[in-house]
mmCIF file with all atom_site columns, C-alpha atoms in Angstrom:
data_model
loop_
_atom_site.group_PDB
_atom_site.id
_atom_site.type_symbol
_atom_site.label_atom_id
_atom_site.label_alt_id
_atom_site.label_comp_id
_atom_site.label_asym_id
_atom_site.label_entity_id
_atom_site.label_seq_id
_atom_site.pdbx_PDB_ins_code
_atom_site.Cartn_x
_atom_site.Cartn_y
_atom_site.Cartn_z
_atom_site.occupancy
_atom_site.B_iso_or_equiv
_atom_site.pdbx_formal_charge
_atom_site.auth_seq_id
_atom_site.auth_comp_id
_atom_site.auth_asym_id
_atom_site.auth_atom_id
_atom_site.pdbx_PDB_model_num
ATOM 1   C CA . SER A 1 1   ? -0.007  0.019  0.004   1.00 0.00 ? 109 SER A CA 1
ATOM 2   C CA . GLN A 1 2   ? 1.030   3.593  -0.527  1.00 0.00 ? 110 GLN A CA 1
ATOM 3   C CA . THR A 1 3   ? 2.222   5.838  2.248   1.00 0.00 ? 111 THR A CA 1
ATOM 4   C CA . ILE A 1 4   ? 3.138   9.505  2.272   1.00 0.00 ? 112 ILE A CA 1
ATOM 5   C CA . HIS A 1 5   ? 5.401   11.038 4.907   1.00 0.00 ? 113 HIS A CA 1
ATOM 6   C CA . GLN A 1 6   ? 6.046   14.640 5.806   1.00 0.00 ? 114 GLN A CA 1
ATOM 7   C CA . TRP A 1 7   ? 8.454   16.128 8.284   1.00 0.00 ? 115 TRP A CA 1
ATOM 8   C CA . PRO A 1 8   ? 8.769   17.862 10.471  1.00 0.00 ? 116 PRO A CA 1
ATOM 9   C CA . ALA A 1 9   ? 5.277   17.840 11.935  1.00 0.00 ? 117 ALA A CA 1
ATOM 10  C CA . THR A 1 10  ? 5.663   21.293 13.465  1.00 0.00 ? 118 THR A CA 1
ATOM 11  C CA . LEU A 1 11  ? 8.240   24.006 12.983  1.00 0.00 ? 119 LEU A CA 1
ATOM 12  C CA . VAL A 1 12  ? 8.809   27.408 14.532  1.00 0.00 ? 120 VAL A CA 1
ATOM 13  C CA . GLN A 1 13  ? 11.269  29.598 12.628  1.00 0.00 ? 121 GLN A CA 1
ATOM 14  C CA . PRO A 1 14  ? 12.368  33.246 12.890  1.00 0.00 ? 122 PRO A CA 1
ATOM 15  C CA . VAL A 1 15  ? 11.713  35.659 10.056  1.00 0.00 ? 123 VAL A CA 1
ATOM 16  C CA . GLY A 1 16  ? 14.539  35.583 7.541   1.00 0.00 ? 124 GLY A CA 1
ATOM 17  C CA . SER A 1 17  ? 15.635  32.043 8.325   1.00 0.00 ? 125 SER A CA 1
ATOM 18  C CA . PRO A 1 18  ? 15.757  29.301 5.630   1.00 0.00 ? 126 PRO A CA 1
ATOM 19  C CA . LEU A 1 19  ? 13.189  26.559 5.313   1.00 0.00 ? 127 LEU A CA 1
ATOM 20  C CA . SER A 1 20  ? 13.243  22.967 4.135   1.00 0.00 ? 128 SER A CA 1
ATOM 21  C CA . LEU A 1 21  ? 10.187  20.695 4.303   1.00 0.00 ? 129 LEU A CA 1
ATOM 22  C CA . GLU A 1 22  ? 10.420  17.204 3.018   1.00 0.00 ? 130 GLU A CA 1
ATOM 23  C CA . CYS A 1 23  ? 7.832   14.829 1.622   1.00 0.00 ? 131 CYS A CA 1
ATOM 24  C CA . THR A 1 24  ? 8.387   11.218 0.577   1.00 0.00 ? 132 THR A CA 1
ATOM 25  C CA . VAL A 1 25  ? 6.008   8.682  -0.912  1.00 0.00 ? 133 VAL A CA 1
ATOM 26  C CA . GLU A 1 26  ? 6.239   4.921  -0.666  1.00 0.00 ? 134 GLU A CA 1
ATOM 27  C CA . GLY A 1 27  ? 4.559   2.178  -2.608  1.00 0.00 ? 135 GLY A CA 1
ATOM 28  C CA . THR A 1 28  ? 4.124   3.874  -5.988  1.00 0.00 ? 136 THR A CA 1
ATOM 29  C CA . SER A 1 29  ? 6.248   4.968  -8.904  1.00 0.00 ? 137 SER A CA 1
ATOM 30  C CA . ASN A 1 30  ? 6.291   8.208  -10.888 1.00 0.00 ? 138 ASN A CA 1
ATOM 31  C CA . PRO A 1 31  ? 3.525   9.879  -8.900  1.00 0.00 ? 139 PRO A CA 1
ATOM 32  C CA . ASN A 1 32  ? 2.375   13.442 -9.443  1.00 0.00 ? 140 ASN A CA 1
ATOM 33  C CA . LEU A 1 33  ? 3.433   15.372 -6.342  1.00 0.00 ? 141 LEU A CA 1
ATOM 34  C CA . TYR A 1 34  ? 1.888   18.517 -4.906  1.00 0.00 ? 142 TYR A CA 1
ATOM 35  C CA . TRP A 1 35  ? 2.597   21.125 -2.271  1.00 0.00 ? 143 TRP A CA 1
ATOM 36  C CA . TYR A 1 36  ? -0.365  23.008 -0.753  1.00 0.00 ? 144 TYR A CA 1
ATOM 37  C CA . ARG A 1 37  ? -0.616  25.645 1.881   1.00 0.00 ? 145 ARG A CA 1
ATOM 38  C CA . GLN A 1 38  ? -3.548  26.371 4.131   1.00 0.00 ? 146 GLN A CA 1
ATOM 39  C CA . ALA A 1 39  ? -3.239  29.787 5.687   1.00 0.00 ? 147 ALA A CA 1
ATOM 40  C CA . ALA A 1 40  ? -5.313  30.539 8.777   1.00 0.00 ? 148 ALA A CA 1
ATOM 41  C CA . GLY A 1 41  ? -8.971  31.123 7.860   1.00 0.00 ? 149 GLY A CA 1
ATOM 42  C CA . ARG A 1 42  ? -8.408  30.387 4.175   1.00 0.00 ? 150 ARG A CA 1
ATOM 43  C CA . GLY A 1 43  ? -8.864  27.458 1.882   1.00 0.00 ? 151 GLY A CA 1
ATOM 44  C CA . LEU A 1 44  ? -6.116  25.294 0.483   1.00 0.00 ? 152 LEU A CA 1
ATOM 45  C CA . GLN A 1 45  ? -3.827  26.899 -2.096  1.00 0.00 ? 153 GLN A CA 1
ATOM 46  C CA . LEU A 1 46  ? -1.783  24.883 -4.545  1.00 0.00 ? 154 LEU A CA 1
ATOM 47  C CA . LEU A 1 47  ? 1.853   26.064 -4.452  1.00 0.00 ? 155 LEU A CA 1
ATOM 48  C CA . PHE A 1 48  ? 3.759   23.624 -6.679  1.00 0.00 ? 156 PHE A CA 1
ATOM 49  C CA . TYR A 1 49  ? 3.171   20.410 -8.570  1.00 0.00 ? 157 TYR A CA 1
ATOM 50  C CA . SER A 1 50  ? 5.539   18.004 -10.221 1.00 0.00 ? 158 SER A CA 1
ATOM 51  C CA . VAL A 1 51  ? 4.936   15.319 -12.855 1.00 0.00 ? 159 VAL A CA 1
ATOM 52  C CA . GLY A 1 52  ? 8.471   13.915 -12.723 1.00 0.00 ? 160 GLY A CA 1
ATOM 53  C CA . ILE A 1 53  ? 12.015  14.242 -11.407 1.00 0.00 ? 161 ILE A CA 1
ATOM 54  C CA . GLY A 1 54  ? 13.304  17.772 -11.865 1.00 0.00 ? 162 GLY A CA 1
ATOM 55  C CA . GLN A 1 55  ? 9.941   18.986 -13.264 1.00 0.00 ? 163 GLN A CA 1
ATOM 56  C CA . ILE A 1 56  ? 8.352   21.678 -11.137 1.00 0.00 ? 164 ILE A CA 1
ATOM 57  C CA . SER A 1 57  ? 5.408   23.933 -11.931 1.00 0.00 ? 165 SER A CA 1
ATOM 58  C CA . SER A 1 58  ? 4.718   26.943 -9.766  1.00 0.00 ? 166 SER A CA 1
ATOM 59  C CA . GLU A 1 59  ? 1.242   28.225 -9.225  1.00 0.00 ? 167 GLU A CA 1
ATOM 60  C CA . VAL A 1 60  ? 1.801   31.251 -7.010  1.00 0.00 ? 168 VAL A CA 1
ATOM 61  C CA . PRO A 1 61  ? 4.740   33.685 -7.226  1.00 0.00 ? 169 PRO A CA 1
ATOM 62  C CA . GLN A 1 62  ? 6.390   33.823 -3.794  1.00 0.00 ? 170 GLN A CA 1
ATOM 63  C CA . ASN A 1 63  ? 9.616   33.358 -1.972  1.00 0.00 ? 171 ASN A CA 1
ATOM 64  C CA . LEU A 1 64  ? 9.169   29.607 -1.853  1.00 0.00 ? 172 LEU A CA 1
ATOM 65  C CA . SER A 1 65  ? 10.660  27.037 -4.191  1.00 0.00 ? 173 SER A CA 1
ATOM 66  C CA . ALA A 1 66  ? 10.263  23.296 -4.698  1.00 0.00 ? 174 ALA A CA 1
ATOM 67  C CA . SER A 1 67  ? 12.541  20.544 -5.924  1.00 0.00 ? 175 SER A CA 1
ATOM 68  C CA . ARG A 1 68  ? 12.121  16.897 -6.803  1.00 0.00 ? 176 ARG A CA 1
ATOM 69  C CA . PRO A 1 69  ? 15.563  15.293 -6.618  1.00 0.00 ? 177 PRO A CA 1
ATOM 70  C CA . GLN A 1 70  ? 14.177  11.748 -6.621  1.00 0.00 ? 178 GLN A CA 1
ATOM 71  C CA . ASP A 1 71  ? 11.049  10.136 -8.002  1.00 0.00 ? 179 ASP A CA 1
ATOM 72  C CA . ARG A 1 72  ? 9.304   9.914  -4.638  1.00 0.00 ? 180 ARG A CA 1
ATOM 73  C CA . GLN A 1 73  ? 10.827  12.908 -2.860  1.00 0.00 ? 181 GLN A CA 1
ATOM 74  C CA . PHE A 1 74  ? 9.475   16.417 -2.940  1.00 0.00 ? 182 PHE A CA 1
ATOM 75  C CA . ILE A 1 75  ? 11.068  19.293 -1.052  1.00 0.00 ? 183 ILE A CA 1
ATOM 76  C CA . LEU A 1 76  ? 9.691   22.733 -0.260  1.00 0.00 ? 184 LEU A CA 1
ATOM 77  C CA . SER A 1 77  ? 12.278  25.419 0.446   1.00 0.00 ? 185 SER A CA 1
ATOM 78  C CA . SER A 1 78  ? 12.797  29.039 1.187   1.00 0.00 ? 186 SER A CA 1
ATOM 79  C CA . LYS A 1 79  ? 15.955  31.114 1.513   1.00 0.00 ? 187 LYS A CA 1
ATOM 80  C CA . LYS A 1 80  ? 14.320  33.692 3.803   1.00 0.00 ? 188 LYS A CA 1
ATOM 81  C CA . LEU A 1 81  ? 11.029  33.166 5.522   1.00 0.00 ? 189 LEU A CA 1
ATOM 82  C CA . LEU A 1 82  ? 8.402   35.878 5.838   1.00 0.00 ? 190 LEU A CA 1
ATOM 83  C CA . LEU A 1 83  ? 5.756   36.216 8.480   1.00 0.00 ? 191 LEU A CA 1
ATOM 84  C CA . SER A 1 84  ? 3.130   35.505 5.804   1.00 0.00 ? 192 SER A CA 1
ATOM 85  C CA . ASP A 1 85  ? 4.685   32.089 5.185   1.00 0.00 ? 193 ASP A CA 1
ATOM 86  C CA . SER A 1 86  ? 3.122   30.805 8.384   1.00 0.00 ? 194 SER A CA 1
ATOM 87  C CA . GLY A 1 87  ? 0.497   28.123 7.795   1.00 0.00 ? 195 GLY A CA 1
ATOM 88  C CA . PHE A 1 88  ? -0.208  24.467 7.402   1.00 0.00 ? 196 PHE A CA 1
ATOM 89  C CA . TYR A 1 89  ? 1.673   22.839 4.542   1.00 0.00 ? 197 TYR A CA 1
ATOM 90  C CA . LEU A 1 90  ? 0.372   19.688 2.955   1.00 0.00 ? 198 LEU A CA 1
ATOM 91  C CA . CYS A 1 91  ? 2.114   17.402 0.506   1.00 0.00 ? 199 CYS A CA 1
ATOM 92  C CA . ALA A 1 92  ? 0.011   15.161 -1.703  1.00 0.00 ? 200 ALA A CA 1
ATOM 93  C CA . TRP A 1 93  ? 0.508   12.538 -4.374  1.00 0.00 ? 201 TRP A CA 1
ATOM 94  C CA . GLY A 1 94  ? -1.702  11.246 -7.166  1.00 0.00 ? 202 GLY A CA 1
ATOM 95  C CA . LEU A 1 95  ? -1.415  9.010  -10.190 1.00 0.00 ? 203 LEU A CA 1
ATOM 96  C CA . GLY A 1 96  ? -2.336  11.866 -12.520 1.00 0.00 ? 204 GLY A CA 1
ATOM 97  C CA . PRO A 1 97  ? -4.550  14.947 -12.882 1.00 0.00 ? 205 PRO A CA 1
ATOM 98  C CA . LYS A 1 98  ? -7.750  12.920 -13.045 1.00 0.00 ? 206 LYS A CA 1
ATOM 99  C CA . TYR A 1 99  ? -6.966  10.764 -10.045 1.00 0.00 ? 207 TYR A CA 1
ATOM 100 C CA . THR A 1 100 ? -7.616  11.166 -6.364  1.00 0.00 ? 208 THR A CA 1
ATOM 101 C CA . GLN A 1 101 ? -4.952  12.955 -4.435  1.00 0.00 ? 209 GLN A CA 1
ATOM 102 C CA . TYR A 1 102 ? -3.749  11.538 -1.141  1.00 0.00 ? 210 TYR A CA 1
ATOM 103 C CA . PHE A 1 103 ? -2.400  13.859 1.500   1.00 0.00 ? 211 PHE A CA 1
ATOM 104 C CA . GLY A 1 104 ? 0.365   13.604 4.029   1.00 0.00 ? 212 GLY A CA 1
ATOM 105 C CA . PRO A 1 105 ? -0.069  14.516 7.687   1.00 0.00 ? 213 PRO A CA 1
ATOM 106 C CA . GLY A 1 106 ? 1.077   18.074 7.080   1.00 0.00 ? 214 GLY A CA 1
ATOM 107 C CA . THR A 1 107 ? 3.590   20.486 8.664   1.00 0.00 ? 215 THR A CA 1
ATOM 108 C CA . ARG A 1 108 ? 2.500   23.402 10.804  1.00 0.00 ? 216 ARG A CA 1
ATOM 109 C CA . LEU A 1 109 ? 4.912   26.252 10.234  1.00 0.00 ? 217 LEU A CA 1
ATOM 110 C CA . THR A 1 110 ? 4.963   29.302 12.479  1.00 0.00 ? 218 THR A CA 1
ATOM 111 C CA . VAL A 1 111 ? 7.205   32.190 11.481  1.00 0.00 ? 219 VAL A CA 1
ATOM 112 C CA . LEU A 1 112 ? 7.897   34.599 14.312  1.00 0.00 ? 220 LEU A CA 1
ATOM 113 C CA . SER B 2 1   ? -12.786 35.067 -7.903  1.00 0.00 ? 23  SER B CA 1
ATOM 114 C CA . GLN B 2 2   ? -13.156 31.827 -5.969  1.00 0.00 ? 24  GLN B CA 1
ATOM 115 C CA . GLU B 2 3   ? -14.155 29.053 -8.357  1.00 0.00 ? 25  GLU B CA 1
ATOM 116 C CA . LEU B 2 4   ? -15.529 26.677 -5.720  1.00 0.00 ? 26  LEU B CA 1
ATOM 117 C CA . GLU B 2 5   ? -17.770 28.226 -3.113  1.00 0.00 ? 27  GLU B CA 1
ATOM 118 C CA . GLN B 2 6   ? -18.803 26.236 -0.065  1.00 0.00 ? 28  GLN B CA 1
ATOM 119 C CA . SER B 2 7   ? -21.715 27.013 2.223   1.00 0.00 ? 29  SER B CA 1
ATOM 120 C CA . PRO B 2 8   ? -22.071 27.408 5.044   1.00 0.00 ? 30  PRO B CA 1
ATOM 121 C CA . GLN B 2 9   ? -18.616 28.571 6.129   1.00 0.00 ? 31  GLN B CA 1
ATOM 122 C CA . SER B 2 10  ? -19.176 27.090 9.565   1.00 0.00 ? 32  SER B CA 1
ATOM 123 C CA . LEU B 2 11  ? -21.749 24.937 11.180  1.00 0.00 ? 33  LEU B CA 1
ATOM 124 C CA . ILE B 2 12  ? -22.479 24.040 14.779  1.00 0.00 ? 34  ILE B CA 1
ATOM 125 C CA . VAL B 2 13  ? -24.956 21.190 15.301  1.00 0.00 ? 35  VAL B CA 1
ATOM 126 C CA . GLN B 2 14  ? -26.208 19.100 18.185  1.00 0.00 ? 36  GLN B CA 1
ATOM 127 C CA . GLU B 2 15  ? -25.161 15.471 18.126  1.00 0.00 ? 37  GLU B CA 1
ATOM 128 C CA . GLY B 2 16  ? -27.759 13.384 16.305  1.00 0.00 ? 38  GLY B CA 1
ATOM 129 C CA . LYS B 2 17  ? -28.873 16.127 13.932  1.00 0.00 ? 39  LYS B CA 1
ATOM 130 C CA . ASN B 2 18  ? -28.622 15.945 10.142  1.00 0.00 ? 40  ASN B CA 1
ATOM 131 C CA . LEU B 2 19  ? -26.737 18.532 8.177   1.00 0.00 ? 41  LEU B CA 1
ATOM 132 C CA . THR B 2 20  ? -25.864 19.484 4.592   1.00 0.00 ? 42  THR B CA 1
ATOM 133 C CA . ILE B 2 21  ? -22.843 21.214 3.135   1.00 0.00 ? 43  ILE B CA 1
ATOM 134 C CA . ASN B 2 22  ? -22.932 22.644 -0.377  1.00 0.00 ? 44  ASN B CA 1
ATOM 135 C CA . CYS B 2 23  ? -20.210 23.158 -2.942  1.00 0.00 ? 45  CYS B CA 1
ATOM 136 C CA . THR B 2 24  ? -20.976 25.351 -5.979  1.00 0.00 ? 46  THR B CA 1
ATOM 137 C CA . SER B 2 25  ? -18.767 25.798 -8.984  1.00 0.00 ? 47  SER B CA 1
ATOM 138 C CA . SER B 2 26  ? -18.685 28.611 -11.495 1.00 0.00 ? 48  SER B CA 1
ATOM 139 C CA . LYS B 2 27  ? -17.690 26.062 -14.163 1.00 0.00 ? 49  LYS B CA 1
ATOM 140 C CA . THR B 2 28  ? -18.744 22.558 -15.127 1.00 0.00 ? 50  THR B CA 1
ATOM 141 C CA . LEU B 2 29  ? -17.266 19.979 -12.808 1.00 0.00 ? 51  LEU B CA 1
ATOM 142 C CA . TYR B 2 30  ? -15.522 16.979 -14.329 1.00 0.00 ? 52  TYR B CA 1
ATOM 143 C CA . GLY B 2 31  ? -14.530 15.375 -11.087 1.00 0.00 ? 53  GLY B CA 1
ATOM 144 C CA . LEU B 2 32  ? -15.693 16.512 -7.661  1.00 0.00 ? 54  LEU B CA 1
ATOM 145 C CA . TYR B 2 33  ? -14.004 15.306 -4.528  1.00 0.00 ? 55  TYR B CA 1
ATOM 146 C CA . TRP B 2 34  ? -14.950 15.605 -0.878  1.00 0.00 ? 56  TRP B CA 1
ATOM 147 C CA . TYR B 2 35  ? -12.287 15.637 1.806   1.00 0.00 ? 57  TYR B CA 1
ATOM 148 C CA . LYS B 2 36  ? -12.337 15.939 5.556   1.00 0.00 ? 58  LYS B CA 1
ATOM 149 C CA . GLN B 2 37  ? -9.588  17.556 7.558   1.00 0.00 ? 59  GLN B CA 1
ATOM 150 C CA . LYS B 2 38  ? -9.354  17.043 11.244  1.00 0.00 ? 60  LYS B CA 1
ATOM 151 C CA . TYR B 2 39  ? -7.907  20.138 12.865  1.00 0.00 ? 61  TYR B CA 1
ATOM 152 C CA . GLY B 2 40  ? -4.133  20.178 12.439  1.00 0.00 ? 62  GLY B CA 1
ATOM 153 C CA . GLU B 2 41  ? -4.078  16.924 10.528  1.00 0.00 ? 63  GLU B CA 1
ATOM 154 C CA . GLY B 2 42  ? -3.862  15.933 6.895   1.00 0.00 ? 64  GLY B CA 1
ATOM 155 C CA . LEU B 2 43  ? -6.799  15.525 4.556   1.00 0.00 ? 65  LEU B CA 1
ATOM 156 C CA . ILE B 2 44  ? -8.856  12.377 4.426   1.00 0.00 ? 66  ILE B CA 1
ATOM 157 C CA . PHE B 2 45  ? -10.457 11.449 1.125   1.00 0.00 ? 67  PHE B CA 1
ATOM 158 C CA . LEU B 2 46  ? -14.195 10.815 1.468   1.00 0.00 ? 68  LEU B CA 1
ATOM 159 C CA . MET B 2 47  ? -15.721 10.430 -1.987  1.00 0.00 ? 69  MET B CA 1
ATOM 160 C CA . MET B 2 48  ? -15.366 11.272 -5.648  1.00 0.00 ? 70  MET B CA 1
ATOM 161 C CA . LEU B 2 49  ? -18.263 12.045 -8.002  1.00 0.00 ? 71  LEU B CA 1
ATOM 162 C CA . GLN B 2 50  ? -17.995 12.256 -11.748 1.00 0.00 ? 72  GLN B CA 1
ATOM 163 C CA . LYS B 2 51  ? -21.350 11.799 -13.374 1.00 0.00 ? 73  LYS B CA 1
ATOM 164 C CA . GLY B 2 52  ? -24.270 14.202 -13.234 1.00 0.00 ? 74  GLY B CA 1
ATOM 165 C CA . GLY B 2 53  ? -26.858 12.880 -10.836 1.00 0.00 ? 75  GLY B CA 1
ATOM 166 C CA . GLU B 2 54  ? -24.364 10.532 -9.181  1.00 0.00 ? 76  GLU B CA 1
ATOM 167 C CA . GLU B 2 55  ? -24.785 9.809  -5.497  1.00 0.00 ? 77  GLU B CA 1
ATOM 168 C CA . LYS B 2 56  ? -22.413 7.973  -3.199  1.00 0.00 ? 78  LYS B CA 1
ATOM 169 C CA . SER B 2 57  ? -22.571 7.025  0.455   1.00 0.00 ? 79  SER B CA 1
ATOM 170 C CA . HIS B 2 58  ? -20.022 6.065  3.037   1.00 0.00 ? 80  HIS B CA 1
ATOM 171 C CA . GLU B 2 59  ? -21.316 5.189  6.479   1.00 0.00 ? 81  GLU B CA 1
ATOM 172 C CA . LYS B 2 60  ? -23.528 8.148  7.441   1.00 0.00 ? 82  LYS B CA 1
ATOM 173 C CA . ILE B 2 61  ? -22.181 10.517 4.789   1.00 0.00 ? 83  ILE B CA 1
ATOM 174 C CA . THR B 2 62  ? -23.859 10.924 1.374   1.00 0.00 ? 84  THR B CA 1
ATOM 175 C CA . ALA B 2 63  ? -22.640 13.094 -1.451  1.00 0.00 ? 85  ALA B CA 1
ATOM 176 C CA . LYS B 2 64  ? -24.454 14.063 -4.613  1.00 0.00 ? 86  LYS B CA 1
ATOM 177 C CA . LEU B 2 65  ? -23.480 15.779 -7.826  1.00 0.00 ? 87  LEU B CA 1
ATOM 178 C CA . ASP B 2 66  ? -26.328 17.622 -9.500  1.00 0.00 ? 88  ASP B CA 1
ATOM 179 C CA . GLU B 2 67  ? -27.410 16.894 -13.080 1.00 0.00 ? 89  GLU B CA 1
ATOM 180 C CA . LYS B 2 68  ? -25.832 20.075 -14.441 1.00 0.00 ? 90  LYS B CA 1
ATOM 181 C CA . LYS B 2 69  ? -22.579 19.183 -12.676 1.00 0.00 ? 91  LYS B CA 1
ATOM 182 C CA . GLN B 2 70  ? -22.088 22.554 -11.090 1.00 0.00 ? 92  GLN B CA 1
ATOM 183 C CA . GLN B 2 71  ? -23.096 21.817 -7.548  1.00 0.00 ? 93  GLN B CA 1
ATOM 184 C CA . SER B 2 72  ? -22.476 19.073 -5.050  1.00 0.00 ? 94  SER B CA 1
ATOM 185 C CA . SER B 2 73  ? -23.904 18.513 -1.607  1.00 0.00 ? 95  SER B CA 1
ATOM 186 C CA . LEU B 2 74  ? -22.583 16.497 1.326   1.00 0.00 ? 96  LEU B CA 1
ATOM 187 C CA . HIS B 2 75  ? -25.168 15.234 3.763   1.00 0.00 ? 97  HIS B CA 1
ATOM 188 C CA . ILE B 2 76  ? -24.406 13.813 7.175   1.00 0.00 ? 98  ILE B CA 1
ATOM 189 C CA . THR B 2 77  ? -27.126 11.840 8.910   1.00 0.00 ? 99  THR B CA 1
ATOM 190 C CA . ALA B 2 78  ? -27.318 11.613 12.727  1.00 0.00 ? 100 ALA B CA 1
ATOM 191 C CA . SER B 2 79  ? -24.091 13.566 13.261  1.00 0.00 ? 101 SER B CA 1
ATOM 192 C CA . GLN B 2 80  ? -21.515 12.468 15.846  1.00 0.00 ? 102 GLN B CA 1
ATOM 193 C CA . PRO B 2 81  ? -18.623 14.312 17.493  1.00 0.00 ? 103 PRO B CA 1
ATOM 194 C CA . SER B 2 82  ? -16.279 12.234 15.278  1.00 0.00 ? 104 SER B CA 1
ATOM 195 C CA . HIS B 2 83  ? -17.753 14.056 12.282  1.00 0.00 ? 105 HIS B CA 1
ATOM 196 C CA . ALA B 2 84  ? -16.279 17.365 13.477  1.00 0.00 ? 106 ALA B CA 1
ATOM 197 C CA . GLY B 2 85  ? -13.625 18.943 11.280  1.00 0.00 ? 107 GLY B CA 1
ATOM 198 C CA . ILE B 2 86  ? -13.239 20.945 8.115   1.00 0.00 ? 108 ILE B CA 1
ATOM 199 C CA . TYR B 2 87  ? -14.916 19.650 5.006   1.00 0.00 ? 109 TYR B CA 1
ATOM 200 C CA . LEU B 2 88  ? -13.421 20.556 1.657   1.00 0.00 ? 110 LEU B CA 1
ATOM 201 C CA . CYS B 2 89  ? -14.696 19.981 -1.827  1.00 0.00 ? 111 CYS B CA 1
ATOM 202 C CA . GLY B 2 90  ? -12.121 19.804 -4.573  1.00 0.00 ? 112 GLY B CA 1
ATOM 203 C CA . ALA B 2 91  ? -12.193 19.669 -8.329  1.00 0.00 ? 113 ALA B CA 1
ATOM 204 C CA . ASP B 2 92  ? -10.016 18.962 -11.320 1.00 0.00 ? 114 ASP B CA 1
ATOM 205 C CA . ARG B 2 93  ? -9.143  21.926 -13.467 1.00 0.00 ? 115 ARG B CA 1
ATOM 206 C CA . LEU B 2 94  ? -9.134  20.542 -16.978 1.00 0.00 ? 116 LEU B CA 1
ATOM 207 C CA . ASP B 2 95  ? -8.166  23.763 -18.663 1.00 0.00 ? 117 ASP B CA 1
ATOM 208 C CA . THR B 2 96  ? -4.710  23.679 -17.087 1.00 0.00 ? 118 THR B CA 1
ATOM 209 C CA . GLY B 2 97  ? -4.057  19.945 -16.963 1.00 0.00 ? 119 GLY B CA 1
ATOM 210 C CA . ASN B 2 98  ? -2.540  19.032 -13.663 1.00 0.00 ? 120 ASN B CA 1
ATOM 211 C CA . GLN B 2 99  ? -4.091  21.549 -11.388 1.00 0.00 ? 121 GLN B CA 1
ATOM 212 C CA . PHE B 2 100 ? -6.526  20.700 -8.673  1.00 0.00 ? 122 PHE B CA 1
ATOM 213 C CA . TYR B 2 101 ? -8.303  23.305 -6.637  1.00 0.00 ? 123 TYR B CA 1
ATOM 214 C CA . PHE B 2 102 ? -10.261 23.339 -3.419  1.00 0.00 ? 124 PHE B CA 1
ATOM 215 C CA . GLY B 2 103 ? -13.322 25.000 -2.099  1.00 0.00 ? 125 GLY B CA 1
ATOM 216 C CA . THR B 2 104 ? -13.407 27.555 0.671   1.00 0.00 ? 126 THR B CA 1
ATOM 217 C CA . GLY B 2 105 ? -14.088 24.913 3.314   1.00 0.00 ? 127 GLY B CA 1
ATOM 218 C CA . THR B 2 106 ? -16.798 24.330 5.933   1.00 0.00 ? 128 THR B CA 1
ATOM 219 C CA . SER B 2 107 ? -15.935 24.025 9.587   1.00 0.00 ? 129 SER B CA 1
ATOM 220 C CA . LEU B 2 108 ? -18.230 21.571 11.382  1.00 0.00 ? 130 LEU B CA 1
ATOM 221 C CA . THR B 2 109 ? -18.615 21.417 15.173  1.00 0.00 ? 131 THR B CA 1
ATOM 222 C CA . VAL B 2 110 ? -20.775 18.696 16.716  1.00 0.00 ? 132 VAL B CA 1
ATOM 223 C CA . ILE B 2 111 ? -21.883 19.354 20.261  1.00 0.00 ? 133 ILE B CA 1
ATOM 224 C CA . PRO B 2 112 ? -22.334 16.192 22.375  1.00 0.00 ? 134 PRO B CA 1
#
């Protein structure tokens, strides 16, 4: 069966510090991978998606970036965090655009 | 503008009561998904609807997609505290391929 992992579960970082959130998927090959953010009081927002290694599409211009160094690894990064980066970050995988997406447990990021 | 509007935004019901959450799209829906998010946790997939008029049930939760495929409703019968959380509808965005977008969310509180 497929499993998706995210870490860390919670993170408190100062403004201006770097960020690295990791997501890994087990039990499937060549999945589509997604990063979402849920800011307080708002719906989910798609940040990045990837259809393969090294292929990243960005949905929202921001100071975040994503990378996919391996087939089942998706990383969300920032060089300098802003207060507005606080939120709940979810990684998801799916077999393709028409398929159900399965979500990881999420990372709660607080930028102080 | 938001493409998927959910109503109500929040709902507080007494245990045992029935309730309905609506999801309305400004465009034709080709795949409509319902998810539940427990506070601070990842999303749980509930159901997917594709055909106009389709109805699916899982335990005490029933979801329908109307004939015109622009609105879906989620109905919970005899609500329980375990039903509490945020309910999100989601849809494929065929015009841009891989994208998937979510509704505004409905926060459900069930009072014992």
